[in-house]
Amino acid sequence: MTEYNKPTAQISEFRVTKTLTPKVKPDGRDLGFGKHFTDHLFLVKFSKSEGWHQPEIIPYQDFHINPAASVFHYGQALFEGMKAFKYPNGEPILFRPEYNCDRLAAGAERLCMQAPPKKLMLSGIKQLVHLDQDWIPTEEGCALYIRPTLIGTEGFLGVRPSEEYFFYVILSPVGSYYGSQLKPIPIWIETTDLRAAPGGLGATKAGANYAASLRAAVQARKKGFSQVLWLDAEHQAIEEVGTMNVFFVIKDRLVTPALNGSILAGNTRDCVLALAKEWGWAVEERRITLNELVQASASGDLQECFGTGTAATISPVSLLESEHHRLFIGTENSLPALQIGPRAKKLYDELSGLQRGKIKDTRGWVVPV
Ligand SMILES: Cc1ncc(COP(=O)(O)O)c(C=O)c1O
């Protein structure tokens, strides 16, 4: 990444322009995911001559961007996904926001993009959430989804890193990602398309990864499956499930694929590993092959399977299926798991309890806005 050493805007320089036409807030019981946007957004721009400058909160609006911008042609686009919650006393909180800012900065390095300084990102996120805090839904399973985004905006068609960027943050009140949150979902094992490969962008939240994943997800949905289980480039080892990291309980051990450069290092994955270790569970981060899962399922040793991610927190899996396999989860091989398993439930209760202020935070994971 090019170092420009240009001045960076001071956080105190924030300009706030409030909307004159606040929107009607949607019904908290029917939010869906990513359909509604709050009244304001945070925007800060980078140019080679000015560095990061002009941070401001403005009414939610369309952008004016040069059609030759690198985001449109060469995919210089990165994003993050995090959530704000409301404590029972009405206080808005964020959950480990620095993890997401660090991940965006690491992704920017890989995509040769300029990322704003962490202090500026965090301050923009906090001030925006603070301003739009009345949009944080308090219904069961709901939250305010935060989407920080970094895009190359320079109007130039040569293939090289953009020299101008927008970093912006939008907010969306959301319901539970998969409908009824803790109902186990069936997953399609994808044996043709790949989400990512060694040396590629899989460890980043580059928009390009999601473009690569759409075809398999659409096909899986047509077959009645909620998400896709991604395999590695040899179609042998397990990587992730849809937009989540994946965990298995095999013979009472919690097992998840080791971060190998093509898997996204999830914030929730990191919490799950920390909690499981704290609780004294047997934990393994290692390569897991599809063959191993086939055998574990056949012998009844595949006790649980669940995805972890900001959108759903913990999402239990009932069945893993491909053209060649049908892997049931749980000790009963005859029926797909109909209920969330005990470990997934304990993790869900702890994480959602912390996020909603039902459990006191002792780890510094909860950050006031
Ligand atoms: C591909 C992918 N893997 C894993 C995750 C889970 O990451 P996190 O727990 O930080 O939300 C996400 C969602 O952000 C994702 O898009």
Tab-separated table of C-alpha atoms and ligand atoms in Angstrom:
chain	number	residue	atom	x	y	z
A	1	MET	CA	0.000	0.000	0.000
A	2	THR	CA	1.305	3.473	-0.857
A	3	GLU	CA	2.081	5.633	2.164
A	4	TYR	CA	1.060	9.226	1.512
A	5	ASN	CA	1.803	10.701	4.938
A	6	LYS	CA	-0.838	13.312	4.336
A	7	PRO	CA	-2.649	15.127	7.102
A	8	THR	CA	-5.624	13.302	8.480
A	9	ALA	CA	-8.723	15.081	9.676
A	10	GLN	CA	-9.072	15.549	13.405
A	11	ILE	CA	-12.072	13.866	14.953
A	12	SER	CA	-13.196	17.187	16.424
A	13	GLU	CA	-13.597	18.479	12.872
A	14	PHE	CA	-16.737	16.383	12.281
A	15	ARG	CA	-19.536	18.306	10.658
A	16	VAL	CA	-23.074	17.095	11.330
A	17	THR	CA	-25.952	17.994	9.034
A	18	LYS	CA	-29.204	16.629	10.373
A	19	THR	CA	-32.033	15.593	8.100
A	20	LEU	CA	-34.972	17.951	7.837
A	21	THR	CA	-37.265	15.104	6.817
A	22	PRO	CA	-36.874	12.183	9.268
A	23	LYS	CA	-38.250	8.909	7.920
A	24	VAL	CA	-41.059	6.912	9.457
A	25	LYS	CA	-39.432	4.015	11.324
A	26	PRO	CA	-40.441	0.509	10.206
A	27	ASP	CA	-42.407	-1.908	12.356
A	28	GLY	CA	-39.883	-3.742	14.568
A	29	ARG	CA	-41.750	-7.031	14.061
A	30	ASP	CA	-41.239	-7.078	10.308
A	31	LEU	CA	-37.758	-5.730	9.621
A	32	GLY	CA	-36.164	-8.433	7.473
A	33	PHE	CA	-32.460	-7.912	6.797
A	34	GLY	CA	-30.950	-4.802	5.163
A	35	LYS	CA	-34.211	-3.411	3.750
A	36	HIS	CA	-34.459	-0.194	5.774
A	37	PHE	CA	-31.882	2.544	6.314
A	38	THR	CA	-31.713	5.173	9.039
A	39	ASP	CA	-31.824	8.951	8.615
A	40	HIS	CA	-28.062	9.622	8.386
A	41	LEU	CA	-24.732	8.273	7.157
A	42	PHE	CA	-21.087	8.945	8.005
A	43	LEU	CA	-18.750	9.839	5.141
A	44	VAL	CA	-15.052	10.673	5.001
A	45	LYS	CA	-13.008	11.044	1.823
A	46	PHE	CA	-9.374	10.360	0.949
A	47	SER	CA	-7.352	12.088	-1.730
A	48	LYS	CA	-3.644	11.950	-2.394
A	49	SER	CA	-3.234	15.662	-1.733
A	50	GLU	CA	-5.463	15.989	1.352
A	51	GLY	CA	-5.270	12.572	3.035
A	52	TRP	CA	-8.453	11.644	4.917
A	53	HIS	CA	-10.437	14.853	5.120
A	54	GLN	CA	-13.876	16.337	5.566
A	55	PRO	CA	-15.468	13.714	7.898
A	56	GLU	CA	-19.154	14.408	8.157
A	57	ILE	CA	-22.504	13.006	9.123
A	58	ILE	CA	-25.124	13.856	6.542
A	59	PRO	CA	-28.688	12.829	5.724
A	60	TYR	CA	-28.854	9.350	4.078
A	61	GLN	CA	-28.517	10.021	0.354
A	62	ASP	CA	-27.154	8.830	-3.000
A	63	PHE	CA	-23.494	9.502	-3.859
A	64	HIS	CA	-22.133	11.282	-6.885
A	65	ILE	CA	-19.225	9.078	-8.102
A	66	ASN	CA	-17.212	9.129	-11.339
A	67	PRO	CA	-18.331	6.197	-13.571
A	68	ALA	CA	-14.631	5.333	-14.138
A	69	ALA	CA	-14.062	4.791	-10.376
A	70	SER	CA	-12.048	1.666	-9.512
A	71	VAL	CA	-14.876	0.310	-7.364
A	72	PHE	CA	-16.986	-0.157	-10.492
A	73	HIS	CA	-14.294	-1.735	-12.687
A	74	TYR	CA	-11.635	-3.440	-10.586
A	75	GLY	CA	-13.591	-4.250	-7.445
A	76	GLN	CA	-11.728	-2.065	-4.974
A	77	ALA	CA	-14.508	-2.508	-2.435
A	78	LEU	CA	-14.362	-3.709	1.154
A	79	PHE	CA	-17.007	-3.730	3.828
A	80	GLU	CA	-17.657	-4.684	7.415
A	81	GLY	CA	-20.676	-5.914	9.303
A	82	MET	CA	-21.310	-5.196	12.944
A	83	LYS	CA	-24.257	-4.442	15.226
A	84	ALA	CA	-25.449	-1.938	17.803
A	85	PHE	CA	-27.788	-3.073	20.562
A	86	LYS	CA	-29.748	-1.307	23.267
A	87	TYR	CA	-29.262	-2.210	26.923
A	88	PRO	CA	-32.434	-2.498	29.027
A	89	ASN	CA	-31.720	1.017	30.420
A	90	GLY	CA	-31.804	2.383	26.850
A	91	GLU	CA	-28.019	2.777	26.524
A	92	PRO	CA	-26.762	1.959	23.006
A	93	ILE	CA	-23.725	-0.325	22.828
A	94	LEU	CA	-21.391	-1.818	20.199
A	95	PHE	CA	-19.893	-5.300	20.390
A	96	ARG	CA	-16.093	-5.506	19.874
A	97	PRO	CA	-16.072	-2.781	17.179
A	98	GLU	CA	-12.263	-2.564	17.147
A	99	TYR	CA	-12.086	-6.115	15.809
A	100	ASN	CA	-14.006	-5.013	12.702
A	101	CYS	CA	-11.944	-1.848	12.239
A	102	ASP	CA	-8.731	-3.899	12.413
A	103	ARG	CA	-10.139	-6.423	9.930
A	104	LEU	CA	-11.077	-3.645	7.502
A	105	ALA	CA	-7.550	-2.206	7.783
A	106	ALA	CA	-6.031	-5.663	7.111
A	107	GLY	CA	-8.324	-6.124	4.092
A	108	ALA	CA	-7.349	-2.682	2.783
A	109	GLU	CA	-3.703	-3.716	2.904
A	110	ARG	CA	-4.481	-6.802	0.769
A	111	LEU	CA	-6.482	-4.780	-1.782
A	112	CYS	CA	-3.921	-1.930	-1.915
A	113	MET	CA	-6.506	0.506	-0.553
A	114	GLN	CA	-6.131	3.330	1.923
A	115	ALA	CA	-8.032	2.682	5.174
A	116	PRO	CA	-8.926	5.537	7.523
A	117	PRO	CA	-7.101	5.562	10.868
A	118	LYS	CA	-8.869	3.324	13.400
A	119	LYS	CA	-9.727	6.276	15.675
A	120	LEU	CA	-11.505	8.018	12.810
A	121	MET	CA	-13.442	4.877	11.784
A	122	LEU	CA	-14.522	4.181	15.369
A	123	SER	CA	-15.451	7.759	16.029
A	124	GLY	CA	-17.523	7.956	12.838
A	125	ILE	CA	-19.354	4.734	13.717
A	126	LYS	CA	-20.021	5.792	17.302
A	127	GLN	CA	-21.213	9.295	16.469
A	128	LEU	CA	-23.515	8.008	13.732
A	129	VAL	CA	-25.037	5.326	15.977
A	130	HIS	CA	-25.410	7.892	18.739
A	131	LEU	CA	-27.298	10.237	16.419
A	132	ASP	CA	-29.570	7.504	15.032
A	133	GLN	CA	-29.939	5.519	18.267
A	134	ASP	CA	-33.746	5.732	18.189
A	135	TRP	CA	-33.503	3.357	15.214
A	136	ILE	CA	-32.049	0.519	17.331
A	137	PRO	CA	-34.893	-2.006	17.502
A	138	THR	CA	-35.485	-3.651	20.855
A	139	GLU	CA	-37.663	-6.561	19.720
A	140	GLU	CA	-36.338	-10.092	20.339
A	141	GLY	CA	-33.564	-11.011	17.864
A	142	CYS	CA	-33.425	-7.494	16.331
A	143	ALA	CA	-30.512	-5.036	16.217
A	144	LEU	CA	-29.119	-2.081	14.309
A	145	TYR	CA	-26.801	-3.486	11.631
A	146	ILE	CA	-23.782	-1.288	10.874
A	147	ARG	CA	-22.210	-1.429	7.429
A	148	PRO	CA	-18.845	0.394	7.182
A	149	THR	CA	-17.699	0.440	3.544
A	150	LEU	CA	-14.475	1.438	1.771
A	151	ILE	CA	-14.444	2.043	-2.000
A	152	GLY	CA	-11.971	3.336	-4.597
A	153	THR	CA	-13.504	6.434	-6.178
A	154	GLU	CA	-10.817	7.829	-8.470
A	155	GLY	CA	-12.018	8.269	-12.045
A	156	PHE	CA	-9.185	6.495	-13.875
A	157	LEU	CA	-9.272	3.349	-16.003
A	158	GLY	CA	-5.654	2.203	-15.644
A	159	VAL	CA	-5.282	-0.960	-13.578
A	160	ARG	CA	-3.570	0.311	-10.433
A	161	PRO	CA	-4.748	1.171	-6.918
A	162	SER	CA	-7.126	4.110	-6.739
A	163	GLU	CA	-5.722	7.317	-5.305
A	164	GLU	CA	-9.094	8.464	-3.976
A	165	TYR	CA	-11.439	6.687	-1.545
A	166	PHE	CA	-14.748	7.047	0.258
A	167	PHE	CA	-15.161	5.447	3.657
A	168	TYR	CA	-18.788	5.545	4.690
A	169	VAL	CA	-21.073	3.956	7.255
A	170	ILE	CA	-24.760	3.210	6.848
A	171	LEU	CA	-27.146	1.731	9.409
A	172	SER	CA	-30.027	-0.682	8.961
A	173	PRO	CA	-32.469	-1.884	11.614
A	174	VAL	CA	-32.644	-5.658	11.135
A	175	GLY	CA	-34.601	-8.645	12.316
A	176	SER	CA	-33.264	-12.129	12.682
A	177	TYR	CA	-31.237	-13.113	9.571
A	178	TYR	CA	-32.715	-16.541	8.921
A	179	GLY	CA	-36.241	-15.878	10.103
A	180	SER	CA	-36.760	-17.926	13.230
A	181	GLN	CA	-33.283	-17.551	14.675
A	182	LEU	CA	-32.583	-20.829	16.412
A	183	LYS	CA	-34.326	-23.204	14.031
A	184	PRO	CA	-31.674	-25.494	12.508
A	185	ILE	CA	-31.139	-24.888	8.779
A	186	PRO	CA	-30.237	-27.322	5.973
A	187	ILE	CA	-26.985	-26.589	4.141
A	188	TRP	CA	-25.865	-27.539	0.631
A	189	ILE	CA	-22.267	-28.780	0.277
A	190	GLU	CA	-20.920	-26.928	-2.779
A	191	THR	CA	-18.671	-29.178	-4.865
A	192	THR	CA	-18.288	-27.023	-8.001
A	193	ASP	CA	-17.931	-23.295	-7.263
A	194	LEU	CA	-15.334	-21.894	-4.859
A	195	ARG	CA	-15.731	-18.863	-2.611
A	196	ALA	CA	-11.995	-18.328	-2.247
A	197	ALA	CA	-8.639	-19.969	-2.867
A	198	PRO	CA	-5.155	-19.786	-1.318
A	199	GLY	CA	-3.489	-16.469	-2.078
A	200	GLY	CA	-6.817	-14.842	-2.974
A	201	LEU	CA	-9.152	-12.534	-1.061
A	202	GLY	CA	-10.980	-15.064	1.135
A	203	ALA	CA	-9.577	-13.706	4.393
A	204	THR	CA	-10.946	-10.229	3.593
A	205	LYS	CA	-14.470	-8.852	3.380
A	206	ALA	CA	-13.919	-7.824	-0.235
A	207	GLY	CA	-17.146	-7.400	-2.175
A	208	ALA	CA	-15.625	-9.675	-4.818
A	209	ASN	CA	-15.866	-12.707	-2.501
A	210	TYR	CA	-19.590	-12.234	-2.272
A	211	ALA	CA	-19.944	-11.865	-6.038
A	212	ALA	CA	-18.127	-15.217	-6.377
A	213	SER	CA	-20.509	-16.824	-3.891
A	214	LEU	CA	-23.835	-15.746	-5.396
A	215	ARG	CA	-24.307	-18.469	-8.040
A	216	ALA	CA	-23.903	-21.373	-5.620
A	217	ALA	CA	-26.151	-19.650	-3.077
A	218	VAL	CA	-28.897	-19.093	-5.665
A	219	GLN	CA	-28.710	-22.718	-6.832
A	220	ALA	CA	-28.717	-24.028	-3.254
A	221	ARG	CA	-31.782	-21.941	-2.422
A	222	LYS	CA	-33.597	-23.358	-5.449
A	223	LYS	CA	-32.973	-26.823	-4.019
A	224	GLY	CA	-34.430	-25.738	-0.666
A	225	PHE	CA	-31.176	-25.130	1.229
A	226	SER	CA	-30.550	-21.970	3.252
A	227	GLN	CA	-26.808	-21.633	2.705
A	228	VAL	CA	-23.763	-23.230	1.116
A	229	LEU	CA	-20.931	-25.118	2.810
A	230	TRP	CA	-17.747	-23.951	1.118
A	231	LEU	CA	-14.894	-26.380	0.570
A	232	ASP	CA	-11.239	-25.626	-0.120
A	233	ALA	CA	-9.697	-25.421	-3.596
A	234	GLU	CA	-9.329	-29.246	-3.737
A	235	HIS	CA	-12.962	-29.686	-2.668
A	236	GLN	CA	-11.792	-31.767	0.257
A	237	ALA	CA	-11.558	-29.643	3.389
A	238	ILE	CA	-14.266	-27.537	5.060
A	239	GLU	CA	-13.904	-23.741	4.959
A	240	GLU	CA	-17.047	-21.772	5.871
A	241	VAL	CA	-20.799	-21.904	5.674
A	242	GLY	CA	-22.443	-19.136	3.652
A	243	THR	CA	-21.536	-15.881	5.358
A	244	MET	CA	-20.555	-17.609	8.581
A	245	ASN	CA	-17.680	-19.536	10.082
A	246	VAL	CA	-18.523	-23.121	10.871
A	247	PHE	CA	-18.162	-25.249	14.010
A	248	PHE	CA	-18.746	-28.957	14.626
A	249	VAL	CA	-19.028	-30.980	17.791
A	250	ILE	CA	-17.405	-34.338	17.136
A	251	LYS	CA	-17.023	-36.786	20.027
A	252	ASP	CA	-17.558	-33.980	22.527
A	253	ARG	CA	-14.821	-31.827	20.994
A	254	LEU	CA	-15.591	-28.410	19.481
A	255	VAL	CA	-13.837	-28.351	16.113
A	256	THR	CA	-13.520	-25.528	13.555
A	257	PRO	CA	-11.364	-25.062	10.444
A	258	ALA	CA	-8.051	-23.347	11.210
A	259	LEU	CA	-7.613	-19.934	9.560
A	260	ASN	CA	-5.703	-20.799	6.421
A	261	GLY	CA	-5.687	-17.511	4.538
A	262	SER	CA	-8.861	-18.174	2.543
A	263	ILE	CA	-11.282	-18.194	5.498
A	264	LEU	CA	-12.654	-14.967	7.012
A	265	ALA	CA	-11.529	-14.551	10.646
A	266	GLY	CA	-14.965	-13.929	12.151
A	267	ASN	CA	-15.470	-11.746	15.192
A	268	THR	CA	-18.079	-14.226	16.429
A	269	ARG	CA	-15.735	-17.176	15.728
A	270	ASP	CA	-13.127	-15.489	17.894
A	271	CYS	CA	-15.664	-15.017	20.730
A	272	VAL	CA	-16.848	-18.625	20.476
A	273	LEU	CA	-13.285	-19.925	20.721
A	274	ALA	CA	-12.556	-17.647	23.692
A	275	LEU	CA	-15.731	-18.690	25.531
A	276	ALA	CA	-15.260	-22.406	24.828
A	277	LYS	CA	-11.680	-22.288	26.133
A	278	GLU	CA	-12.792	-20.290	29.186
A	279	TRP	CA	-15.464	-22.904	29.928
A	280	GLY	CA	-12.921	-25.718	29.673
A	281	TRP	CA	-14.337	-27.312	26.524
A	282	ALA	CA	-12.017	-29.401	24.352
A	283	VAL	CA	-11.363	-27.126	21.336
A	284	GLU	CA	-9.569	-27.833	18.065
A	285	GLU	CA	-8.736	-25.412	15.243
A	286	ARG	CA	-7.536	-27.618	12.420
A	287	ARG	CA	-8.125	-28.929	8.913
A	288	ILE	CA	-11.420	-30.850	8.749
A	289	THR	CA	-12.092	-32.952	5.671
A	290	LEU	CA	-15.491	-33.742	4.233
A	291	ASN	CA	-14.535	-37.430	4.547
A	292	GLU	CA	-14.061	-37.029	8.280
A	293	LEU	CA	-17.545	-35.522	8.576
A	294	VAL	CA	-19.063	-38.312	6.463
A	295	GLN	CA	-17.582	-40.889	8.810
A	296	ALA	CA	-18.502	-38.955	11.968
A	297	SER	CA	-22.091	-38.626	10.763
A	298	ALA	CA	-22.323	-42.327	9.858
A	299	SER	CA	-21.071	-43.383	13.281
A	300	GLY	CA	-23.288	-40.898	15.145
A	301	ASP	CA	-20.271	-38.914	16.364
A	302	LEU	CA	-21.285	-35.681	14.596
A	303	GLN	CA	-23.214	-34.262	17.531
A	304	GLU	CA	-23.653	-30.629	16.471
A	305	CYS	CA	-22.966	-28.261	13.607
A	306	PHE	CA	-23.498	-24.491	13.647
A	307	GLY	CA	-22.472	-21.335	11.849
A	308	THR	CA	-21.242	-18.212	13.637
A	309	GLY	CA	-21.516	-14.639	12.388
A	310	THR	CA	-22.707	-11.154	13.227
A	311	ALA	CA	-25.962	-11.508	11.288
A	312	ALA	CA	-27.312	-14.586	13.078
A	313	THR	CA	-24.856	-14.918	16.045
A	314	ILE	CA	-25.214	-18.724	16.193
A	315	SER	CA	-27.117	-20.593	13.503
A	316	PRO	CA	-27.616	-24.333	14.079
A	317	VAL	CA	-27.435	-26.688	11.083
A	318	SER	CA	-29.767	-29.666	10.686
A	319	LEU	CA	-28.391	-31.357	7.591
A	320	LEU	CA	-25.427	-31.186	5.183
A	321	GLU	CA	-26.184	-32.457	1.702
A	322	SER	CA	-24.528	-32.698	-1.747
A	323	GLU	CA	-25.053	-34.813	-4.892
A	324	HIS	CA	-23.083	-37.563	-3.149
A	325	HIS	CA	-23.727	-37.064	0.577
A	326	ARG	CA	-26.478	-36.709	3.124
A	327	LEU	CA	-25.003	-35.991	6.532
A	328	PHE	CA	-27.371	-35.862	9.464
A	329	ILE	CA	-26.355	-34.017	12.578
A	330	GLY	CA	-27.043	-35.508	15.990
A	331	THR	CA	-26.829	-38.962	17.424
A	332	GLU	CA	-30.131	-40.038	15.857
A	333	ASN	CA	-29.143	-40.856	12.281
A	334	SER	CA	-32.661	-41.270	11.072
A	335	LEU	CA	-33.875	-37.687	11.449
A	336	PRO	CA	-32.236	-34.305	10.881
A	337	ALA	CA	-31.670	-32.365	14.107
A	338	LEU	CA	-34.842	-30.459	14.807
A	339	GLN	CA	-33.533	-28.458	17.721
A	340	ILE	CA	-30.459	-26.433	18.498
A	341	GLY	CA	-27.763	-28.529	20.246
A	342	PRO	CA	-26.685	-27.820	23.843
A	343	ARG	CA	-23.335	-26.241	23.032
A	344	ALA	CA	-24.713	-23.979	20.301
A	345	LYS	CA	-27.506	-22.944	22.702
A	346	LYS	CA	-25.106	-22.131	25.541
A	347	LEU	CA	-22.969	-20.018	23.186
A	348	TYR	CA	-26.014	-18.245	21.778
A	349	ASP	CA	-27.371	-17.476	25.256
A	350	GLU	CA	-24.033	-16.086	26.413
A	351	LEU	CA	-23.378	-13.925	23.337
A	352	SER	CA	-26.900	-12.581	23.000
A	353	GLY	CA	-27.068	-12.086	26.794
A	354	LEU	CA	-23.905	-9.962	26.675
A	355	GLN	CA	-25.123	-7.982	23.684
A	356	ARG	CA	-28.499	-7.246	25.238
A	357	GLY	CA	-27.242	-6.485	28.732
A	358	LYS	CA	-28.780	-9.589	30.328
A	359	ILE	CA	-25.278	-10.836	31.222
A	360	LYS	CA	-22.643	-8.497	32.658
A	361	ASP	CA	-19.632	-7.997	30.409
A	362	THR	CA	-16.385	-8.859	32.195
A	363	ARG	CA	-14.198	-9.164	29.093
A	364	GLY	CA	-14.341	-5.620	27.700
A	365	TRP	CA	-16.359	-6.801	24.680
A	366	VAL	CA	-19.178	-4.295	25.140
A	367	VAL	CA	-18.371	-0.710	24.148
A	368	PRO	CA	-20.691	2.212	24.996
A	369	VAL	CA	-21.517	4.506	22.101
B	1	LIG	C1	-17.641	-15.109	4.564
B	1	LIG	C2	-17.914	-14.833	5.985
B	1	LIG	N1	-17.402	-15.653	6.912
B	1	LIG	C3	-17.612	-15.446	8.231
B	1	LIG	C4	-18.376	-14.381	8.678
B	1	LIG	C5	-18.585	-14.155	10.134
B	1	LIG	O1	-17.829	-13.061	10.598
B	1	LIG	P1	-18.296	-12.210	11.841
B	1	LIG	O2	-18.427	-13.160	12.980
B	1	LIG	O3	-17.191	-11.225	12.055
B	1	LIG	O4	-19.564	-11.572	11.474
B	1	LIG	C6	-18.943	-13.502	7.737
B	1	LIG	C7	-19.770	-12.374	8.142
B	1	LIG	O5	-19.301	-11.327	8.446
B	1	LIG	C8	-18.695	-13.724	6.359
B	1	LIG	O6	-19.217	-12.911	5.435
